[in-house]
């Protein structure tokens, strides 16, 4: 299974890249984590936010493969504990499909992308900065995987 984190935003600070890579590289081959960065459209005082979101949504849609199980990261999604996420990962693996995790831009995902998703996952009731979301998702997935294989990382 490949888990693709499809996220709006590029040129992250080095600490974001280092944090994400720390956990992504720990994932096993059978549960690989890949990052697909989508160009964030320029936002200014007079920006047409609806047009910007539509453009980003189109790029996200193009990164989703037709066979992917699509999970939108959305504040209105379901919140999972680590054991619940581990169960989700086991279900995803049992489906035999790759996973596309969608992270929108500053305004989130369009209603159309949220509707297209097979599942919605809420990392937190808090609004998290998008760069930090990459690290939190990578660590949460790694921790959940360690639960599924009884690795000592989760008990640390």
GROMACS .gro file of C-alpha atoms in nm:
model
  156
    1UNK     CA    1   0.000   0.000   0.000
    2UNK     CA    2   0.118   0.348  -0.080
    3UNK     CA    3  -0.017   0.639   0.122
    4UNK     CA    4   0.007   0.960  -0.077
    5UNK     CA    5  -0.012   1.280   0.124
    6UNK     CA    6  -0.138   1.527  -0.135
    7UNK     CA    7  -0.086   1.869   0.019
    8UNK     CA    8  -0.118   2.225  -0.105
    9UNK     CA    9   0.203   2.419  -0.052
   10UNK     CA   10   0.565   2.400  -0.157
   11UNK     CA   11   0.902   2.530  -0.040
   12UNK     CA   12   0.851   2.440   0.323
   13UNK     CA   13   1.102   2.546   0.589
   14UNK     CA   14   1.383   2.297   0.647
   15UNK     CA   15   1.241   2.192   0.985
   16UNK     CA   16   0.918   2.084   0.814
   17UNK     CA   17   1.101   1.881   0.553
   18UNK     CA   18   1.324   1.722   0.819
   19UNK     CA   19   1.030   1.639   1.046
   20UNK     CA   20   0.823   1.488   0.766
   21UNK     CA   21   1.116   1.287   0.627
   22UNK     CA   22   1.206   1.153   0.972
   23UNK     CA   23   0.877   0.962   0.989
   24UNK     CA   24   0.822   0.896   0.618
   25UNK     CA   25   1.157   0.716   0.591
   26UNK     CA   26   1.067   0.495   0.888
   27UNK     CA   27   0.759   0.358   0.716
   28UNK     CA   28   0.806   0.006   0.577
   29UNK     CA   29   0.804  -0.072   0.208
   30UNK     CA   30   0.462  -0.237   0.235
   31UNK     CA   31   0.314   0.084   0.377
   32UNK     CA   32   0.512   0.357   0.204
   33UNK     CA   33   0.436   0.727   0.262
   34UNK     CA   34   0.483   0.966  -0.030
   35UNK     CA   35   0.435   1.342  -0.043
   36UNK     CA   36   0.284   1.514  -0.346
   37UNK     CA   37   0.305   1.891  -0.321
   38UNK     CA   38   0.051   2.107  -0.501
   39UNK     CA   39   0.139   2.464  -0.592
   40UNK     CA   40  -0.043   2.709  -0.369
   41UNK     CA   41  -0.197   2.988  -0.572
   42UNK     CA   42  -0.090   3.340  -0.483
   43UNK     CA   43  -0.322   3.512  -0.240
   44UNK     CA   44  -0.344   3.888  -0.211
   45UNK     CA   45  -0.586   4.145  -0.076
   46UNK     CA   46  -0.802   4.130  -0.389
   47UNK     CA   47  -0.764   3.756  -0.449
   48UNK     CA   48  -1.056   3.559  -0.590
   49UNK     CA   49  -1.054   3.285  -0.325
   50UNK     CA   50  -1.318   3.072  -0.499
   51UNK     CA   51  -1.110   3.069  -0.820
   52UNK     CA   52  -0.792   2.994  -0.625
   53UNK     CA   53  -0.955   2.704  -0.439
   54UNK     CA   54  -1.096   2.566  -0.765
   55UNK     CA   55  -0.751   2.578  -0.927
   56UNK     CA   56  -0.592   2.400  -0.628
   57UNK     CA   57  -0.877   2.145  -0.624
   58UNK     CA   58  -0.816   2.067  -0.991
   59UNK     CA   59  -0.447   2.002  -0.922
   60UNK     CA   60  -0.535   1.783  -0.624
   61UNK     CA   61  -0.787   1.588  -0.835
   62UNK     CA   62  -0.523   1.525  -1.099
   63UNK     CA   63  -0.291   1.379  -0.833
   64UNK     CA   64  -0.556   1.129  -0.718
   65UNK     CA   65  -0.547   0.799  -0.901
   66UNK     CA   66  -0.879   0.641  -0.996
   67UNK     CA   67  -0.820   0.337  -0.773
   68UNK     CA   68  -0.719   0.540  -0.464
   69UNK     CA   69  -0.918   0.536  -0.141
   70UNK     CA   70  -0.956   0.909  -0.079
   71UNK     CA   71  -0.937   1.051   0.273
   72UNK     CA   72  -0.993   1.426   0.316
   73UNK     CA   73  -0.828   1.589   0.615
   74UNK     CA   74  -1.108   1.808   0.737
   75UNK     CA   75  -1.202   1.962   1.071
   76UNK     CA   76  -1.548   1.809   1.031
   77UNK     CA   77  -1.404   1.462   0.982
   78UNK     CA   78  -1.381   1.178   1.231
   79UNK     CA   79  -1.114   1.204   1.497
   80UNK     CA   80  -0.919   0.881   1.559
   81UNK     CA   81  -0.710   0.776   1.854
   82UNK     CA   82  -0.382   0.601   1.772
   83UNK     CA   83  -0.536   0.252   1.814
   84UNK     CA   84  -0.830   0.356   1.595
   85UNK     CA   85  -0.593   0.489   1.328
   86UNK     CA   86  -0.402   0.159   1.347
   87UNK     CA   87  -0.731  -0.023   1.282
   88UNK     CA   88  -0.801   0.211   0.989
   89UNK     CA   89  -0.458   0.138   0.843
   90UNK     CA   90  -0.523  -0.236   0.871
   91UNK     CA   91  -0.857  -0.189   0.692
   92UNK     CA   92  -0.689   0.018   0.422
   93UNK     CA   93  -0.426  -0.252   0.370
   94UNK     CA   94  -0.695  -0.521   0.355
   95UNK     CA   95  -0.872  -0.326   0.077
   96UNK     CA   96  -0.563  -0.361  -0.140
   97UNK     CA   97  -0.585  -0.001  -0.256
   98UNK     CA   98  -0.354   0.295  -0.225
   99UNK     CA   99  -0.460   0.583  -0.005
  100UNK     CA  100  -0.477   0.951  -0.101
  101UNK     CA  101  -0.477   1.185   0.200
  102UNK     CA  102  -0.589   1.534   0.094
  103UNK     CA  103  -0.471   1.852   0.265
  104UNK     CA  104  -0.612   2.174   0.123
  105UNK     CA  105  -0.473   2.524   0.124
  106UNK     CA  106  -0.539   2.794   0.386
  107UNK     CA  107  -0.913   2.787   0.315
  108UNK     CA  108  -0.930   2.407   0.320
  109UNK     CA  109  -1.069   2.176   0.055
  110UNK     CA  110  -1.352   2.262  -0.181
  111UNK     CA  111  -1.693   2.110  -0.107
  112UNK     CA  112  -1.653   1.899  -0.423
  113UNK     CA  113  -1.328   1.743  -0.297
  114UNK     CA  114  -1.476   1.679   0.047
  115UNK     CA  115  -1.775   1.512  -0.120
  116UNK     CA  116  -1.547   1.300  -0.342
  117UNK     CA  117  -1.366   1.162  -0.037
  118UNK     CA  118  -1.444   0.812   0.085
  119UNK     CA  119  -1.361   0.922   0.439
  120UNK     CA  120  -1.295   1.241   0.631
  121UNK     CA  121  -1.030   1.253   0.903
  122UNK     CA  122  -0.993   1.531   1.160
  123UNK     CA  123  -0.647   1.557   1.313
  124UNK     CA  124  -0.769   1.797   1.578
  125UNK     CA  125  -1.038   2.046   1.662
  126UNK     CA  126  -0.758   2.302   1.650
  127UNK     CA  127  -0.661   2.478   1.331
  128UNK     CA  128  -0.308   2.359   1.258
  129UNK     CA  129  -0.062   2.535   1.028
  130UNK     CA  130  -0.040   2.340   0.705
  131UNK     CA  131   0.335   2.280   0.731
  132UNK     CA  132   0.285   2.125   1.075
  133UNK     CA  133   0.005   1.901   0.942
  134UNK     CA  134   0.259   1.716   0.726
  135UNK     CA  135   0.468   1.626   1.028
  136UNK     CA  136   0.170   1.536   1.247
  137UNK     CA  137   0.023   1.309   0.977
  138UNK     CA  138   0.356   1.137   0.912
  139UNK     CA  139   0.419   1.076   1.282
  140UNK     CA  140   0.060   0.960   1.344
  141UNK     CA  141   0.079   0.713   1.055
  142UNK     CA  142   0.416   0.582   1.170
  143UNK     CA  143   0.292   0.545   1.529
  144UNK     CA  144  -0.024   0.367   1.411
  145UNK     CA  145   0.183   0.131   1.197
  146UNK     CA  146   0.401   0.049   1.500
  147UNK     CA  147   0.084  -0.049   1.687
  148UNK     CA  148  -0.012  -0.291   1.408
  149UNK     CA  149   0.325  -0.470   1.428
  150UNK     CA  150   0.372  -0.444   1.807
  151UNK     CA  151   0.683  -0.227   1.765
  152UNK     CA  152   0.809  -0.065   2.086
  153UNK     CA  153   0.791   0.293   1.945
  154UNK     CA  154   0.428   0.332   2.049
  155UNK     CA  155   0.504   0.241   2.409
  156UNK     CA  156   0.780   0.502   2.445
   0.00000   0.00000   0.00000
